Coordinates of C-alpha atoms and ligand atoms in Angstrom, one line a residue:
M1 CA -3.9 -20.8 28.2
H2 CA -1.2 -19.6 25.7
P3 CA 2.3 -19.9 25.6
G4 CA 4.3 -22.0 23.3
Y5 CA 1.0 -23.3 21.4
R6 CA 1.6 -24.3 18.0
L7 CA -0.7 -25.4 15.2
V8 CA 1.7 -26.9 13.2
P9 CA 4.9 -29.2 14.3
C10 CA 7.9 -27.3 14.0
V11 CA 10.8 -28.9 12.6
T12 CA 13.8 -29.1 14.2
D13 CA 16.5 -29.5 11.7
S14 CA 19.2 -27.8 11.5
T15 CA 19.5 -25.8 8.6
S16 CA 21.2 -22.5 8.2
C17 CA 18.7 -19.7 9.2
I18 CA 18.3 -16.4 7.1
P19 CA 16.6 -14.0 10.1
N20 CA 19.2 -12.3 11.6
I21 CA 18.4 -12.8 14.8
N22 CA 20.1 -10.2 16.1
N23 CA 19.0 -7.8 13.4
H24 CA 16.7 -6.2 16.3
G25 CA 19.8 -5.6 18.0
A26 CA 21.0 -3.5 14.8
A27 CA 18.2 -1.8 14.7
A28 CA 17.9 -0.9 17.9
A29 CA 21.8 0.2 17.8
S30 CA 21.3 2.3 15.0
A31 CA 18.0 4.1 16.2
K32 CA 20.3 4.8 19.2
K33 CA 22.8 5.8 16.9
A34 CA 20.4 8.2 14.6
A35 CA 19.1 9.4 17.8
Q36 CA 22.6 10.4 19.1
Q37 CA 23.9 11.9 16.1
H38 CA 20.9 13.5 15.3
S39 CA 20.8 12.6 11.8
V40 CA 20.5 10.2 9.2
T41 CA 20.7 9.4 5.6
V42 CA 18.7 8.4 3.1
N43 CA 19.2 7.5 -0.6
G44 CA 22.5 9.8 -0.1
K45 CA 20.4 12.8 1.8
T46 CA 20.8 13.8 5.8
Y47 CA 18.1 14.5 7.4
E48 CA 18.2 15.9 10.9
T49 CA 16.1 13.8 13.5
D50 CA 14.1 14.3 16.3
S51 CA 11.4 13.1 18.9
W52 CA 9.3 12.0 16.0
F53 CA 12.0 9.7 14.2
N54 CA 10.4 6.1 14.4
T55 CA 12.0 4.4 11.1
P56 CA 14.1 1.3 11.6
S57 CA 16.7 0.9 9.7
K58 CA 15.7 -1.7 7.1
I59 CA 13.2 0.0 6.4
L60 CA 15.4 2.9 5.7
E61 CA 18.2 0.6 4.1
S62 CA 15.4 -0.6 1.7
T63 CA 14.2 2.7 0.2
S64 CA 17.4 1.5 -2.3
R65 CA 15.5 -1.1 -3.8
R66 CA 12.9 0.2 -5.7
L67 CA 10.9 -2.6 -7.2
H68 CA 9.1 -0.6 -9.3
L69 CA 12.1 0.3 -11.3
Q70 CA 13.8 -3.2 -11.4
K71 CA 13.3 -4.6 -14.9
D72 CA 10.9 -7.9 -15.1
H73 CA 10.1 -7.7 -11.5
P74 CA 6.0 -8.2 -11.3
V75 CA 5.7 -4.5 -10.0
Y76 CA 7.4 -3.1 -12.5
I77 CA 5.6 -5.5 -15.1
T78 CA 2.5 -4.0 -13.6
R79 CA 3.4 -0.8 -13.8
Q80 CA 4.1 -1.7 -17.5
I81 CA 0.4 -2.7 -18.5
I82 CA -0.7 0.6 -16.7
E83 CA 1.4 3.2 -18.6
S84 CA 0.5 1.6 -21.6
K85 CA -2.7 2.6 -21.3
F86 CA -2.1 6.4 -20.6
T87 CA 0.4 7.4 -23.3
Q88 CA 2.6 10.2 -24.3
P89 CA 2.2 13.5 -25.1
T90 CA -1.1 13.6 -22.8
F91 CA 0.5 11.8 -19.8
K92 CA 3.7 12.1 -18.8
S93 CA 5.6 9.5 -16.2
Y94 CA 7.8 9.9 -13.3
N95 CA 9.1 7.0 -11.7
D96 CA 12.3 8.2 -9.8
F97 CA 10.6 11.0 -7.2
D98 CA 12.5 10.4 -3.8
P99 CA 10.2 8.9 -1.2
V100 CA 11.2 11.2 1.7
V101 CA 8.8 14.4 1.6
S102 CA 7.8 16.7 3.7
T103 CA 4.6 16.7 6.0
A104 CA 3.3 19.5 4.1
E105 CA 3.5 17.6 1.0
N106 CA 2.1 14.3 1.9
F107 CA -0.9 15.6 3.9
D108 CA -1.5 19.4 4.4
S109 CA -1.2 20.4 0.4
L110 CA -3.7 17.9 0.0
G111 CA -6.0 19.2 2.9
F112 CA -5.5 16.6 5.2
P113 CA -7.1 17.8 8.6
A114 CA -4.8 18.1 11.4
D115 CA -6.0 15.3 13.3
H116 CA -6.0 12.7 10.7
P117 CA -5.5 9.6 11.9
G118 CA -2.8 8.9 9.0
R119 CA -0.7 11.1 10.2
S120 CA 0.0 9.9 13.7
K121 CA 3.4 8.3 14.8
S122 CA 1.9 4.7 14.6
D123 CA 0.8 4.7 11.1
T124 CA 3.7 6.5 9.5
Y125 CA 7.3 6.5 9.2
Y126 CA 8.9 10.0 10.5
I127 CA 12.0 11.3 10.1
N128 CA 11.3 14.1 12.2
S129 CA 8.5 16.1 12.9
T130 CA 8.2 17.4 9.3
T131 CA 9.8 14.7 7.3
L132 CA 8.5 11.6 6.7
L133 CA 8.7 8.2 4.2
R134 CA 5.4 9.0 1.9
T135 CA 2.4 7.3 2.7
H136 CA 1.0 7.7 -1.0
T137 CA 1.7 9.0 -4.3
S138 CA -0.5 12.0 -4.0
A139 CA 2.3 13.4 -2.3
H140 CA 3.6 14.7 -5.5
E141 CA 0.3 16.0 -6.8
A142 CA 0.9 19.4 -6.2
Q143 CA 4.4 19.8 -7.4
L144 CA 3.1 18.2 -10.8
F145 CA 0.2 20.4 -11.0
R146 CA 2.2 23.5 -10.3
A147 CA 4.8 22.4 -13.5
S148 CA 2.0 22.0 -15.5
S149 CA 4.1 20.3 -18.2
S150 CA 1.5 18.3 -19.8
P151 CA -2.7 17.8 -19.5
G152 CA -2.0 14.4 -17.7
Y153 CA 0.6 12.6 -15.5
L154 CA 1.6 9.7 -13.7
I155 CA 4.0 8.7 -10.8
S156 CA 4.9 5.3 -9.2
G157 CA 6.9 5.1 -6.3
D158 CA 7.5 3.0 -2.9
V159 CA 5.3 4.1 -0.1
Y160 CA 5.6 3.3 3.5
R161 CA 3.1 2.4 6.2
R162 CA 3.5 1.1 9.4
D163 CA 0.7 -1.7 9.2
E164 CA -0.1 -5.3 10.4
I165 CA 1.4 -8.2 9.3
D166 CA -0.1 -10.4 6.9
R167 CA 0.1 -12.3 3.5
S168 CA -0.9 -8.8 1.8
H169 CA 0.3 -6.0 3.9
Y170 CA 3.8 -5.2 4.0
P171 CA 5.3 -1.7 5.5
I172 CA 6.4 -0.7 1.9
F173 CA 4.6 -1.1 -1.3
H174 CA 4.1 0.4 -4.6
Q175 CA 1.4 3.1 -5.8
L176 CA 0.9 4.9 -8.8
E177 CA -0.6 7.7 -9.5
G178 CA -2.3 9.2 -12.1
A179 CA -4.0 12.5 -13.1
R180 CA -5.2 14.5 -16.1
V181 CA -6.5 18.3 -16.3
W182 CA -8.1 20.8 -18.2
D183 CA -7.8 24.5 -18.7
R184 CA -10.9 26.4 -18.7
T185 CA -8.7 29.4 -20.7
K186 CA -7.2 26.9 -23.0
V187 CA -10.3 25.0 -24.5
P188 CA -11.9 26.1 -28.0
N189 CA -14.4 28.8 -26.8
G190 CA -13.7 28.3 -23.1
D191 CA -16.2 25.7 -23.2
I192 CA -14.5 22.6 -21.0
V193 CA -17.2 20.7 -20.6
K194 CA -17.5 20.0 -24.8
A195 CA -13.6 20.1 -24.7
I196 CA -13.8 16.9 -21.9
Y197 CA -16.6 14.9 -23.8
D198 CA -14.2 15.2 -27.0
D199 CA -11.7 13.6 -25.5
L200 CA -14.2 11.2 -24.1
A201 CA -15.3 10.2 -27.3
K202 CA -11.7 9.8 -29.0
L203 CA -11.2 6.7 -26.1
P204 CA -11.6 3.4 -27.0
T205 CA -14.9 1.6 -25.5
H206 CA -15.2 -1.8 -24.0
N207 CA -17.4 -4.3 -23.4
V208 CA -17.2 -5.0 -19.8
Q209 CA -20.3 -5.1 -17.8
V210 CA -20.0 -1.7 -15.3
E211 CA -22.2 -1.3 -12.4
D212 CA -22.5 2.0 -11.6
P213 CA -25.4 2.6 -9.2
N214 CA -25.1 6.0 -7.4
P215 CA -25.6 9.6 -8.9
P216 CA -22.7 11.2 -10.2
H217 CA -22.5 13.3 -6.9
H218 CA -24.7 13.2 -4.0
V219 CA -25.0 16.2 -1.7
E220 CA -24.3 14.8 1.6
R221 CA -22.5 11.4 0.5
N222 CA -20.3 12.8 -2.2
P223 CA -20.6 16.0 -2.6
L224 CA -20.0 18.3 -6.1
Q225 CA -17.4 21.2 -5.1
A226 CA -20.6 23.2 -6.2
E227 CA -18.4 26.3 -5.2
H228 CA -16.3 25.8 -8.3
H229 CA -17.8 23.3 -10.4
S230 CA -21.1 23.2 -12.4
A231 CA -22.5 20.1 -12.1
A232 CA -22.2 19.6 -15.8
E233 CA -18.3 20.5 -15.0
A234 CA -18.0 17.6 -12.5
E235 CA -19.9 14.9 -14.4
A236 CA -18.1 15.5 -17.8
V237 CA -14.6 15.3 -15.6
S238 CA -16.0 12.1 -14.0
A239 CA -17.6 10.3 -17.2
H240 CA -13.9 10.6 -18.3
L241 CA -12.0 9.5 -15.1
K242 CA -14.6 6.6 -15.6
R243 CA -13.7 5.2 -18.8
S244 CA -9.9 6.3 -18.6
L245 CA -9.9 3.8 -15.1
E246 CA -12.5 0.9 -16.6
L247 CA -10.1 0.8 -19.6
M248 CA -7.0 0.3 -17.7
V249 CA -8.6 -2.1 -15.4
V250 CA -10.0 -4.0 -18.4
E251 CA -6.3 -4.1 -19.7
I252 CA -5.0 -5.5 -16.5
F253 CA -7.7 -8.6 -15.5
S254 CA -7.6 -9.3 -19.7
R255 CA -4.1 -9.8 -19.4
A256 CA -4.4 -12.1 -15.9
K257 CA -7.1 -13.8 -17.9
Q258 CA -5.3 -14.8 -21.0
A259 CA -2.2 -15.9 -18.9
A260 CA -4.3 -18.4 -16.7
A261 CA -5.7 -19.6 -20.0
R262 CA -2.3 -20.6 -21.6
Q263 CA -1.3 -22.1 -19.0
D264 CA -4.7 -24.1 -17.6
P265 CA -6.5 -26.1 -20.4
N266 CA -9.5 -26.0 -18.2
Y267 CA -9.8 -22.7 -17.2
V268 CA -13.0 -21.3 -17.1
D269 CA -13.6 -18.0 -18.7
E270 CA -16.0 -16.0 -16.0
P271 CA -16.7 -12.8 -17.5
L272 CA -15.4 -9.5 -15.8
K273 CA -17.4 -7.1 -14.6
V274 CA -16.6 -4.1 -12.4
R275 CA -18.4 -1.4 -9.8
W276 CA -18.0 2.1 -9.1
V277 CA -18.1 2.6 -5.4
E278 CA -18.5 6.1 -3.6
A279 CA -15.8 6.7 -1.3
Y280 CA -14.1 9.3 0.3
F281 CA -10.6 11.1 0.3
P282 CA -9.4 14.4 1.5
F283 CA -8.2 15.5 -1.9
T284 CA -11.0 14.9 -4.3
S285 CA -14.6 15.6 -4.5
P286 CA -16.7 13.2 -5.5
S287 CA -14.7 10.3 -4.9
W288 CA -15.0 6.6 -6.2
E289 CA -13.2 3.4 -5.8
L290 CA -13.6 0.7 -8.5
E291 CA -13.9 -3.2 -7.7
V292 CA -13.4 -5.9 -10.1
Y293 CA -15.0 -9.2 -9.5
Y294 CA -12.5 -11.6 -9.8
Q295 CA -12.5 -15.1 -9.2
G296 CA -15.6 -15.1 -6.8
D297 CA -14.7 -11.6 -5.0
W298 CA -15.1 -8.5 -5.6
L299 CA -11.5 -6.8 -5.1
E300 CA -11.4 -2.8 -4.3
V301 CA -8.5 -2.0 -6.7
L302 CA -8.1 2.1 -6.6
G303 CA -9.2 5.2 -5.4
S304 CA -10.2 8.1 -7.5
G305 CA -12.2 11.3 -7.9
V306 CA -12.2 15.0 -9.1
S307 CA -9.4 16.8 -7.6
K308 CA -10.2 19.2 -5.0
Q309 CA -9.9 22.6 -6.8
E310 CA -8.0 24.1 -3.5
I311 CA -5.5 21.9 -4.7
L312 CA -5.3 23.4 -8.2
I313 CA -5.3 27.1 -6.7
N314 CA -2.9 26.7 -4.5
A315 CA -0.5 25.0 -7.0
G316 CA -1.1 28.0 -9.4
V317 CA -3.4 27.0 -11.8
P318 CA -6.6 28.0 -10.8
D319 CA -7.9 27.6 -14.1
Q320 CA -7.3 24.0 -14.3
I321 CA -9.8 21.1 -13.6
G322 CA -9.5 17.4 -13.6
W323 CA -8.9 14.1 -11.9
A324 CA -6.6 11.7 -10.1
F325 CA -6.6 8.1 -8.5
G326 CA -3.9 5.9 -7.3
I327 CA -3.4 2.4 -7.5
G328 CA -1.6 -0.1 -5.6
L329 CA 0.7 -2.2 -7.8
D330 CA 1.4 -4.7 -5.4
R331 CA -1.6 -6.2 -4.9
I332 CA -2.6 -6.2 -8.6
A333 CA 0.7 -8.0 -9.3
M334 CA -0.5 -10.8 -6.5
L335 CA -3.4 -11.2 -8.9
L336 CA -1.9 -10.8 -12.4
F337 CA 0.9 -13.1 -11.4
Q338 CA -1.2 -15.3 -8.6
I339 CA 1.5 -14.5 -5.8
P340 CA 0.2 -16.0 -2.7
D341 CA 2.3 -13.3 -0.1
I342 CA 3.5 -10.1 -0.6
R343 CA 6.6 -10.6 1.1
L344 CA 7.8 -12.7 -2.0
F345 CA 8.3 -9.3 -3.9
W346 CA 11.6 -8.8 -1.7
S347 CA 12.8 -12.2 -2.5
T348 CA 15.9 -12.0 -4.5
D349 CA 15.9 -15.7 -4.5
E350 CA 16.2 -16.9 -8.6
R351 CA 13.5 -19.2 -7.9
F352 CA 11.3 -15.8 -7.7
L353 CA 12.7 -13.6 -10.2
G354 CA 13.7 -16.1 -12.7
Q355 CA 9.9 -16.4 -13.4
F356 CA 9.6 -13.4 -14.8
R357 CA 12.6 -12.6 -16.6
G358 CA 11.9 -11.6 -20.6
V359 CA 8.2 -10.7 -19.8
S360 CA 9.0 -7.0 -19.5
D361 CA 10.3 -7.1 -23.5
D362 CA 6.8 -9.1 -24.5
L363 CA 4.2 -8.8 -22.0
D364 CA 2.5 -11.5 -23.9
R365 CA 4.9 -13.9 -22.1
L366 CA 3.2 -13.3 -18.7
K367 CA 2.9 -16.0 -16.8
R368 CA 1.4 -17.4 -13.5
F369 CA 4.2 -18.2 -10.6
L370 CA 4.3 -21.3 -9.8
P371 CA 5.2 -21.8 -5.9
F372 CA 8.2 -23.4 -5.4
S373 CA 7.8 -24.7 -2.3
K374 CA 5.8 -23.9 0.8
Y375 CA 8.1 -24.5 3.9
P376 CA 6.2 -25.5 7.6
A377 CA 4.9 -22.6 10.0
C378 CA 6.4 -22.3 13.5
P379 CA 3.2 -20.4 15.1
K380 CA 4.5 -18.9 18.9
D381 CA 2.0 -16.6 21.1
V382 CA 2.7 -14.3 23.1
S383 CA 0.4 -12.8 26.0
F384 CA 1.1 -9.9 27.9
W385 CA -0.7 -7.4 30.7
L386 CA -1.0 -4.1 29.1
R387 CA 0.8 -1.3 31.1
P388 CA -2.3 0.6 33.7
T389 CA -2.4 4.4 32.0
S390 CA -3.9 7.0 33.4
A391 CA -7.4 8.1 32.3
A392 CA -6.8 9.4 28.8
G393 CA -5.1 6.5 27.2
G394 CA -4.8 5.7 23.7
D395 CA -7.2 5.6 21.0
D396 CA -9.5 2.5 20.5
R397 CA -9.5 2.5 16.7
R398 CA -8.1 -1.2 15.4
G399 CA -7.7 -3.1 18.5
N400 CA -6.0 -0.2 20.2
V401 CA -6.1 0.1 23.9
H402 CA -4.6 2.5 26.4
D403 CA -1.3 3.6 25.1
F404 CA -0.7 0.5 22.8
H405 CA -0.8 0.8 19.4
E406 CA -0.7 -2.7 17.5
N407 CA 1.3 -1.2 14.8
D408 CA 4.1 -1.0 17.2
L409 CA 3.9 -4.5 18.5
M410 CA 3.9 -5.2 14.6
E411 CA 7.0 -3.2 14.2
I412 CA 8.9 -4.9 16.9
V413 CA 8.3 -8.4 15.2
R414 CA 9.3 -6.8 11.8
E415 CA 12.4 -6.0 13.4
V416 CA 13.0 -8.9 14.9
A417 CA 12.3 -11.6 12.4
G418 CA 12.5 -9.6 9.4
D419 CA 10.4 -11.3 6.3
C420 CA 10.4 -14.7 8.5
V421 CA 6.9 -13.8 9.9
E422 CA 3.8 -15.0 8.0
D423 CA 1.5 -13.0 9.8
V424 CA 0.7 -11.9 13.3
K425 CA -3.1 -12.2 14.7
L426 CA -4.4 -11.1 18.3
V427 CA -6.3 -14.2 19.3
D428 CA -7.3 -13.6 22.8
E429 CA -8.6 -10.7 24.3
F430 CA -9.4 -10.5 28.4
V431 CA -9.9 -7.9 31.2
H432 CA -9.5 -8.7 34.8
P433 CA -12.8 -8.4 36.1
K434 CA -11.6 -7.3 39.5
T435 CA -8.3 -5.0 38.5
G436 CA -9.6 -3.9 35.2
R437 CA -6.3 -5.1 33.3
K438 CA -6.3 -5.9 30.0
S439 CA -4.3 -8.8 28.9
L440 CA -3.6 -9.4 25.2
C441 CA -2.4 -12.8 23.3
Y442 CA -1.3 -12.6 19.7
R443 CA 0.0 -15.4 17.7
V444 CA 3.4 -14.9 15.5
N445 CA 3.2 -16.9 12.5
Y446 CA 7.1 -17.5 11.7
R447 CA 7.3 -18.8 8.5
S448 CA 10.1 -18.6 5.8
L449 CA 9.5 -18.5 1.7
E450 CA 12.8 -19.5 1.4
R451 CA 14.0 -22.2 3.5
T452 CA 12.9 -24.2 6.8
L453 CA 12.8 -22.6 10.1
T454 CA 13.9 -24.7 12.9
N455 CA 12.3 -24.7 16.1
E456 CA 15.6 -23.3 17.7
Q457 CA 15.4 -20.4 15.4
A458 CA 11.9 -19.2 15.8
V459 CA 12.5 -19.6 19.4
T460 CA 15.1 -17.1 19.5
M461 CA 13.3 -15.1 17.5
H462 CA 10.2 -15.1 19.7
E463 CA 12.1 -14.4 22.8
G464 CA 13.6 -11.3 21.2
V465 CA 10.2 -10.0 20.3
R466 CA 9.3 -10.9 24.1
R467 CA 11.9 -8.8 25.2
M468 CA 11.4 -5.9 23.0
L469 CA 7.8 -5.5 23.7
V470 CA 8.9 -5.3 27.3
E471 CA 11.8 -2.8 26.6
R472 CA 9.7 -0.7 24.3
L473 CA 6.1 -0.7 25.4
G474 CA 6.7 -1.5 28.9
V475 CA 3.9 -4.6 28.9
E476 CA 4.5 -7.2 31.4
L477 CA 4.6 -10.7 29.9
R478 CA 2.2 -13.3 31.1
Ligands
LIG1 N1 -4.2 8.6 -2.3 C1 -4.9 7.8 -2.2 C2 -4.7 6.1 -0.9 O1 -3.3 6.0 -1.2 C3 -5.5 6.8 -3.6 C4 -5.7 8.2 -4.5 C5 -5.3 9.1 -5.3 C6 -7.4 8.6 -4.4 C7 -5.8 9.9 -6.0 C8 -7.9 9.6 -5.2 C9 -7.1 10.2 -5.7 O2 -5.6 5.4 -1.1

């Protein structure tokens, strides 16, 4: 029912191919080497590895790219636009924290429960059982609260997650974290609520429509930290958070619209709308996401909330209260510049990078990206029986069955074919009525952003994927 099935004919010319088809060999060899040597070096620092080590060498090597620090890169420009709304001296910026952090920083300091799925090896890249590639910039919150060197801070950085493969997911992306606190012992007359509202009154206003249908906190859905904050305090912090983040988002999307209008004489200006949605994060309460209505869709752009007091207490600043937020830069950059595929950010092709030159020095030159070409896709299917497992099995989240984790398949595809895969989708699932064995069929869509892939090249990569699925995951190919 599946193999070799194609949606679009694959071209068969002999243009040279970028994918390193031996890549999986190289990656496997270096993983093996790391296992033998029991150590690995990332950004010049050496770490002991153990049975938790699951980070491919390609990911480790990419830690040196730091796109958020590369002038004129769309991710850098997006960071710049956001930073322009949170100015010195209230906000201090930190852009070069090392992405290798401890499980204590990434999870424990933020109150993640021991069984939180984010801690699993199938979701996170580990160096060893207590060291990982940060999964979010919140990993640095506690250290900056502790340092307490300004009332607010911004942190940008590359973050890493084992995830699915499609045009808006990449195992490395960039986040910008921000926080703002007030100290009960330092505000005039000890009136922290008044101090926060005074600061709020100093912020500019905007005229974008905001939907905020929920109460400021809700005892079940979005609780106040009643043991630490009065309702008035939590409401003041929330009001300051909301205006600050609305102003940031209005700035980003106004710039996106200006760029669109400059380039497209027929551009129809639809008024911007934003809405606050209740959310949950282990390290804030109450919590919200902010969504923006843009080109016909509600887009979730950030997570935020009133910082959990335990984090501040553990950081040695129990008298401070405040808010924090985190925003993904790549998705925002994709909207700002109309970039259709997240892999493009990693391109060193001048046809990509050249389009943004000079924008960092003059944000009014921001332009939409003009795609240089769409090369043909080469979809290939792979079907396999899962290894039968004993009773307990794995979990059932996101299509994981038995001891199969979809992210492990994604990682194999990435290791073999790198950026030559546009997406990977589950296209069929089947349980044998007699044996109860389960079979899955995935479609791997090979397509380079930079050149035409030949059918032979796609076949070679696909062979590599099939081989590694058997070797690493113990599946039985159909
Ligand atoms: N770290 C969160 C994430 O990656 C975002 C967040 C940051 C939420 C700060 C609340 C406060 O999804």
